[in-house]
mmCIF file of C-alpha atoms in Angstrom:
data_model
loop_
_atom_site.group_PDB
_atom_site.id
_atom_site.type_symbol
_atom_site.label_atom_id
_atom_site.label_comp_id
_atom_site.label_asym_id
_atom_site.label_seq_id
_atom_site.Cartn_x
_atom_site.Cartn_y
_atom_site.Cartn_z
ATOM 1 C CA ASP A 1464 -20.304 -2.027 4.957
ATOM 2 C CA THR A 1465 -16.600 -1.603 5.618
ATOM 3 C CA ALA A 1466 -14.575 -4.104 3.587
ATOM 4 C CA VAL A 1467 -11.400 -4.134 5.702
ATOM 5 C CA SER A 1468 -11.852 -2.830 9.223
ATOM 6 C CA GLN A 1469 -9.211 -2.255 11.873
ATOM 7 C CA THR A 1470 -9.598 -1.507 15.545
ATOM 8 C CA PRO A 1471 -8.673 0.643 17.234
ATOM 9 C CA LYS A 1472 -8.212 3.634 14.942
ATOM 10 C CA TYR A 1473 -5.944 5.359 17.452
ATOM 11 C CA LEU A 1474 -3.759 3.802 20.108
ATOM 12 C CA VAL A 1475 -1.757 5.877 22.565
ATOM 13 C CA THR A 1476 0.304 3.985 25.123
ATOM 14 C CA GLN A 1477 3.498 4.005 27.119
ATOM 15 C CA MET A 1478 6.824 2.453 26.262
ATOM 16 C CA GLY A 1479 7.121 -1.111 27.486
ATOM 17 C CA ASN A 1480 3.413 -1.921 27.252
ATOM 18 C CA ASP A 1481 1.873 -4.728 25.171
ATOM 19 C CA LYS A 1482 -0.910 -3.924 22.734
ATOM 20 C CA SER A 1483 -2.970 -5.570 19.991
ATOM 21 C CA ILE A 1484 -4.545 -4.345 16.787
ATOM 22 C CA LYS A 1485 -7.394 -6.288 15.217
ATOM 23 C CA CYS A 1486 -8.291 -6.605 11.554
ATOM 24 C CA GLU A 1487 -11.275 -8.152 9.873
ATOM 25 C CA GLN A 1488 -12.253 -8.359 6.206
ATOM 26 C CA ASN A 1489 -15.680 -9.229 4.830
ATOM 27 C CA LEU A 1490 -14.588 -9.567 1.209
ATOM 28 C CA GLY A 1491 -14.146 -13.334 1.306
ATOM 29 C CA HIS A 1492 -10.447 -12.908 0.516
ATOM 30 C CA ASP A 1493 -7.880 -15.612 1.211
ATOM 31 C CA THR A 1494 -4.846 -13.427 1.889
ATOM 32 C CA MET A 1495 -4.237 -10.737 4.493
ATOM 33 C CA TYR A 1496 -1.324 -8.413 5.267
ATOM 34 C CA TRP A 1497 0.124 -5.994 7.769
ATOM 35 C CA TYR A 1498 2.018 -2.914 6.594
ATOM 36 C CA LYS A 1499 3.790 -0.229 8.589
ATOM 37 C CA GLN A 1500 3.791 3.416 7.461
ATOM 38 C CA ASP A 1501 6.423 5.532 9.166
ATOM 39 C CA SER A 1502 6.426 9.274 9.829
ATOM 40 C CA LYS A 1503 7.814 9.934 6.327
ATOM 41 C CA LYS A 1504 4.879 8.058 4.813
ATOM 42 C CA PHE A 1505 7.046 5.141 3.725
ATOM 43 C CA LEU A 1506 4.999 1.927 3.501
ATOM 44 C CA LYS A 1507 6.614 -1.445 4.148
ATOM 45 C CA ILE A 1508 5.147 -4.891 4.386
ATOM 46 C CA MET A 1509 5.516 -6.711 7.690
ATOM 47 C CA PHE A 1510 3.556 -9.962 7.382
ATOM 48 C CA SER A 1511 1.255 -11.834 5.081
ATOM 49 C CA TYR A 1512 -1.061 -14.760 5.743
ATOM 50 C CA ASN A 1513 -2.796 -16.953 3.212
ATOM 51 C CA ASN A 1514 -5.656 -19.062 4.564
ATOM 52 C CA LYS A 1515 -4.247 -18.728 8.083
ATOM 53 C CA GLU A 1516 -0.736 -19.725 6.984
ATOM 54 C CA LEU A 1517 2.172 -17.283 7.337
ATOM 55 C CA ILE A 1518 3.741 -16.650 3.911
ATOM 56 C CA ILE A 1519 5.674 -13.411 4.373
ATOM 57 C CA ASN A 1520 7.669 -12.344 7.430
ATOM 58 C CA GLU A 1521 9.813 -9.351 6.588
ATOM 59 C CA THR A 1522 12.596 -9.196 9.188
ATOM 60 C CA VAL A 1523 10.261 -7.758 11.766
ATOM 61 C CA PRO A 1524 11.416 -7.850 15.421
ATOM 62 C CA ASN A 1525 9.940 -10.848 17.194
ATOM 63 C CA ARG A 1526 8.157 -8.454 19.557
ATOM 64 C CA PHE A 1527 5.598 -8.356 16.751
ATOM 65 C CA SER A 1528 3.443 -11.456 16.523
ATOM 66 C CA PRO A 1529 0.632 -11.795 14.010
ATOM 67 C CA LYS A 1530 -2.200 -14.252 14.552
ATOM 68 C CA SER A 1531 -4.821 -15.399 12.082
ATOM 69 C CA PRO A 1532 -7.636 -17.332 13.795
ATOM 70 C CA ASP A 1533 -9.431 -17.682 10.464
ATOM 71 C CA LYS A 1534 -8.959 -16.295 6.980
ATOM 72 C CA ALA A 1535 -11.184 -13.286 7.674
ATOM 73 C CA HIS A 1536 -9.130 -12.082 10.631
ATOM 74 C CA LEU A 1537 -5.516 -11.082 11.104
ATOM 75 C CA ASN A 1538 -4.475 -9.553 14.405
ATOM 76 C CA LEU A 1539 -1.165 -7.982 15.358
ATOM 77 C CA HIS A 1540 0.192 -8.199 18.886
ATOM 78 C CA ILE A 1541 3.149 -6.071 19.896
ATOM 79 C CA ASN A 1542 5.136 -6.734 23.070
ATOM 80 C CA SER A 1543 7.350 -4.302 24.957
ATOM 81 C CA LEU A 1544 6.497 -1.305 22.809
ATOM 82 C CA GLU A 1545 9.350 1.012 21.864
ATOM 83 C CA LEU A 1546 9.381 4.631 20.694
ATOM 84 C CA GLY A 1547 10.309 3.482 17.184
ATOM 85 C CA ASP A 1548 7.078 1.511 16.933
ATOM 86 C CA SER A 1549 5.156 4.759 16.590
ATOM 87 C CA ALA A 1550 3.617 4.585 13.110
ATOM 88 C CA VAL A 1551 0.403 3.929 11.240
ATOM 89 C CA TYR A 1552 -0.282 0.221 10.807
ATOM 90 C CA PHE A 1553 -2.385 -0.854 7.866
ATOM 91 C CA CYS A 1554 -4.152 -4.128 7.385
ATOM 92 C CA ALA A 1555 -4.934 -5.228 3.823
ATOM 93 C CA SER A 1556 -6.473 -8.179 2.031
ATOM 94 C CA SER A 1557 -6.448 -9.635 -1.474
ATOM 95 C CA GLN A 1558 -8.517 -12.283 -3.165
ATOM 96 C CA SER A 1559 -5.581 -14.686 -3.355
ATOM 97 C CA ARG A 1560 -1.817 -14.738 -2.946
ATOM 98 C CA ASP A 1561 -1.323 -14.210 -6.676
ATOM 99 C CA SER A 1562 0.807 -11.157 -7.330
ATOM 100 C CA ASN A 1563 -1.701 -9.678 -9.758
ATOM 101 C CA GLN A 1564 -4.384 -9.242 -7.138
ATOM 102 C CA PRO A 1565 -4.943 -5.692 -5.878
ATOM 103 C CA GLN A 1566 -4.733 -5.305 -2.136
ATOM 104 C CA HIS A 1567 -7.541 -3.518 -0.329
ATOM 105 C CA PHE A 1568 -6.522 -1.584 2.742
ATOM 106 C CA GLY A 1569 -8.168 -0.732 6.017
ATOM 107 C CA ASP A 1570 -8.199 2.820 7.355
ATOM 108 C CA GLY A 1571 -5.082 2.304 9.452
ATOM 109 C CA THR A 1572 -4.312 2.324 13.172
ATOM 110 C CA ARG A 1573 -2.217 5.237 14.388
ATOM 111 C CA LEU A 1574 0.011 3.981 17.205
ATOM 112 C CA SER A 1575 1.718 6.599 19.373
ATOM 113 C CA ILE A 1576 4.224 5.588 22.021
ATOM 114 C CA LEU A 1577 4.791 8.062 24.861
ATOM 115 C CA ALA B 875 15.596 -6.885 -5.854
ATOM 116 C CA GLN B 876 12.506 -4.896 -6.638
ATOM 117 C CA LYS B 877 12.497 -1.159 -6.140
ATOM 118 C CA VAL B 878 10.140 1.720 -6.897
ATOM 119 C CA THR B 879 11.241 5.335 -7.103
ATOM 120 C CA GLN B 880 8.975 8.358 -7.059
ATOM 121 C CA ALA B 881 11.426 11.185 -7.426
ATOM 122 C CA GLN B 882 8.863 13.950 -6.926
ATOM 123 C CA THR B 883 8.387 14.350 -3.193
ATOM 124 C CA GLU B 884 5.865 17.167 -3.461
ATOM 125 C CA ILE B 885 3.975 18.817 -6.296
ATOM 126 C CA SER B 886 1.765 21.858 -6.008
ATOM 127 C CA VAL B 887 -0.425 23.109 -8.852
ATOM 128 C CA VAL B 888 -3.405 25.358 -9.334
ATOM 129 C CA GLU B 889 -6.804 23.809 -9.929
ATOM 130 C CA LYS B 890 -7.565 22.818 -13.535
ATOM 131 C CA GLU B 891 -3.903 22.328 -14.403
ATOM 132 C CA ASP B 892 -2.749 18.956 -15.670
ATOM 133 C CA VAL B 893 -0.191 17.168 -13.534
ATOM 134 C CA THR B 894 1.941 14.061 -14.060
ATOM 135 C CA LEU B 895 3.311 11.928 -11.258
ATOM 136 C CA ASP B 896 6.396 9.931 -12.168
ATOM 137 C CA CYS B 897 7.143 6.361 -11.173
ATOM 138 C CA VAL B 898 10.244 4.364 -12.105
ATOM 139 C CA TYR B 899 10.694 0.762 -11.084
ATOM 140 C CA GLU B 900 13.372 -1.935 -11.000
ATOM 141 C CA THR B 901 12.788 -5.647 -11.174
ATOM 142 C CA ARG B 902 14.534 -8.751 -12.478
ATOM 143 C CA ASP B 903 11.273 -10.562 -13.014
ATOM 144 C CA THR B 904 9.836 -10.688 -16.526
ATOM 145 C CA THR B 905 6.298 -10.839 -15.198
ATOM 146 C CA TYR B 906 5.277 -8.223 -12.689
ATOM 147 C CA TYR B 907 2.421 -5.926 -11.755
ATOM 148 C CA LEU B 908 2.295 -2.213 -11.126
ATOM 149 C CA PHE B 909 -0.222 -0.386 -8.979
ATOM 150 C CA TRP B 910 -1.176 3.136 -8.011
ATOM 151 C CA TYR B 911 -2.757 3.972 -4.674
ATOM 152 C CA LYS B 912 -4.148 7.251 -3.350
ATOM 153 C CA GLN B 913 -3.912 8.325 0.280
ATOM 154 C CA PRO B 914 -6.152 11.372 0.893
ATOM 155 C CA PRO B 915 -5.722 13.550 3.997
ATOM 156 C CA SER B 916 -8.174 11.295 5.856
ATOM 157 C CA GLY B 917 -5.465 8.619 5.750
ATOM 158 C CA GLU B 918 -6.975 5.576 4.059
ATOM 159 C CA LEU B 919 -5.282 3.897 1.092
ATOM 160 C CA VAL B 920 -7.401 3.659 -2.024
ATOM 161 C CA PHE B 921 -6.556 1.327 -4.914
ATOM 162 C CA LEU B 922 -6.605 3.145 -8.278
ATOM 163 C CA ILE B 923 -5.212 0.847 -10.946
ATOM 164 C CA ARG B 924 -3.251 -2.314 -11.714
ATOM 165 C CA ARG B 925 -1.145 -2.852 -14.830
ATOM 166 C CA ASN B 926 0.408 -6.140 -15.988
ATOM 167 C CA SER B 927 3.936 -6.131 -17.378
ATOM 168 C CA PHE B 928 2.815 -7.813 -20.571
ATOM 169 C CA ASP B 929 0.157 -5.213 -21.321
ATOM 170 C CA GLU B 930 1.644 -1.896 -22.409
ATOM 171 C CA GLN B 931 -1.594 -0.265 -23.435
ATOM 172 C CA ASN B 932 -2.180 3.038 -21.755
ATOM 173 C CA GLU B 933 -5.306 3.406 -19.706
ATOM 174 C CA ILE B 934 -7.712 6.270 -19.205
ATOM 175 C CA SER B 935 -10.369 6.533 -16.538
ATOM 176 C CA GLY B 936 -12.145 9.864 -16.557
ATOM 177 C CA ARG B 937 -9.583 12.557 -15.703
ATOM 178 C CA TYR B 938 -6.970 9.930 -14.799
ATOM 179 C CA SER B 939 -4.601 8.308 -17.263
ATOM 180 C CA TRP B 940 -1.623 6.017 -16.923
ATOM 181 C CA ASN B 941 1.363 5.688 -19.254
ATOM 182 C CA PHE B 942 3.267 2.415 -18.942
ATOM 183 C CA GLN B 943 6.590 2.239 -20.786
ATOM 184 C CA LYS B 944 8.615 -0.925 -20.343
ATOM 185 C CA SER B 945 11.565 0.503 -22.265
ATOM 186 C CA THR B 946 12.108 3.142 -19.591
ATOM 187 C CA SER B 947 10.683 1.101 -16.670
ATOM 188 C CA SER B 948 8.180 3.815 -15.967
ATOM 189 C CA PHE B 949 4.512 3.892 -15.025
ATOM 190 C CA ASN B 950 3.454 7.517 -14.882
ATOM 191 C CA PHE B 951 0.112 8.872 -13.733
ATOM 192 C CA THR B 952 -1.506 11.980 -15.182
ATOM 193 C CA ILE B 953 -4.433 13.900 -13.759
ATOM 194 C CA THR B 954 -6.123 16.156 -16.284
ATOM 195 C CA ALA B 955 -7.963 19.286 -15.175
ATOM 196 C CA SER B 956 -6.987 18.722 -11.556
ATOM 197 C CA GLN B 957 -9.440 19.410 -8.742
ATOM 198 C CA VAL B 958 -8.938 20.218 -5.069
ATOM 199 C CA VAL B 959 -10.280 16.748 -4.177
ATOM 200 C CA ASP B 960 -7.283 15.248 -5.990
ATOM 201 C CA SER B 961 -5.024 16.527 -3.206
ATOM 202 C CA ALA B 962 -3.455 13.440 -1.628
ATOM 203 C CA VAL B 963 -0.313 11.391 -1.381
ATOM 204 C CA TYR B 964 -0.037 9.043 -4.344
ATOM 205 C CA PHE B 965 1.922 5.808 -4.174
ATOM 206 C CA CYS B 966 3.224 3.673 -6.990
ATOM 207 C CA ALA B 967 3.846 0.013 -6.101
ATOM 208 C CA LEU B 968 5.249 -3.141 -7.679
ATOM 209 C CA SER B 969 4.748 -6.838 -7.089
ATOM 210 C CA GLU B 970 6.701 -9.562 -8.809
ATOM 211 C CA ARG B 971 5.085 -12.733 -10.077
ATOM 212 C CA TRP B 972 7.104 -14.908 -7.746
ATOM 213 C CA GLY B 973 7.168 -12.453 -4.874
ATOM 214 C CA ALA B 974 4.360 -13.997 -2.845
ATOM 215 C CA GLN B 975 2.286 -10.885 -3.407
ATOM 216 C CA LYS B 976 4.731 -8.600 -1.646
ATOM 217 C CA LEU B 977 3.879 -5.027 -2.630
ATOM 218 C CA VAL B 978 6.897 -2.745 -2.693
ATOM 219 C CA PHE B 979 5.923 0.906 -2.534
ATOM 220 C CA GLY B 980 7.610 4.057 -3.748
ATOM 221 C CA GLN B 981 8.171 6.917 -1.354
ATOM 222 C CA GLY B 982 4.967 8.636 -2.412
ATOM 223 C CA THR B 983 4.300 12.005 -4.031
ATOM 224 C CA ARG B 984 2.319 14.577 -2.076
ATOM 225 C CA LEU B 985 0.073 16.401 -4.529
ATOM 226 C CA THR B 986 -1.545 19.668 -3.501
ATOM 227 C CA ILE B 987 -4.155 21.254 -5.722
ATOM 228 C CA ASN B 988 -4.710 24.896 -4.859
ATOM 229 C CA PRO B 989 -8.015 26.625 -5.630
#
């Protein structure tokens, strides 16, 4: 059983399109995250939700809109895709929002903008 | 502001050699947590270890060991008798107690173990 699963694994699309990435965790965790990994492998947090409430929003363009319908799901919708959005997007979850909790990551979604 | 530096961009060693990956961090918080993650060529991120700032005991898990030194703000990772399967990008990360669980990652060290 996959603990944190993301779909799709690969996403290839044209500039200007709108796309969504879905994430689900079956660990019973309260807190979920989105991270972006750029072409140089640098990982940076984008958003965090705790029990469906947004707790971290790291100066991400408002073309990116996360949505958490329940605490097991955190989706990421991206409007008007740009070339610079090409990256690997990772979803993660942790038991709680306490800083000592390890985060468990999904396998990533590789987004390529043509 | 919190910051993590992994100065070694790439390391290449021959199988069975020991290798140490360096991690230096900056934080103003007195309570914080340090993590290591592994990203193998398949791309997933695997949690390896967490260390609390108030616990300076070193930790060993099989061929892996971690050396936490508050005096030098370092949390280094050593692989003993390296194996080809250890080839991966390794990330050190930091979260502060009051940072709402924001993990700040280092740049990563790409480790290649050659047969």
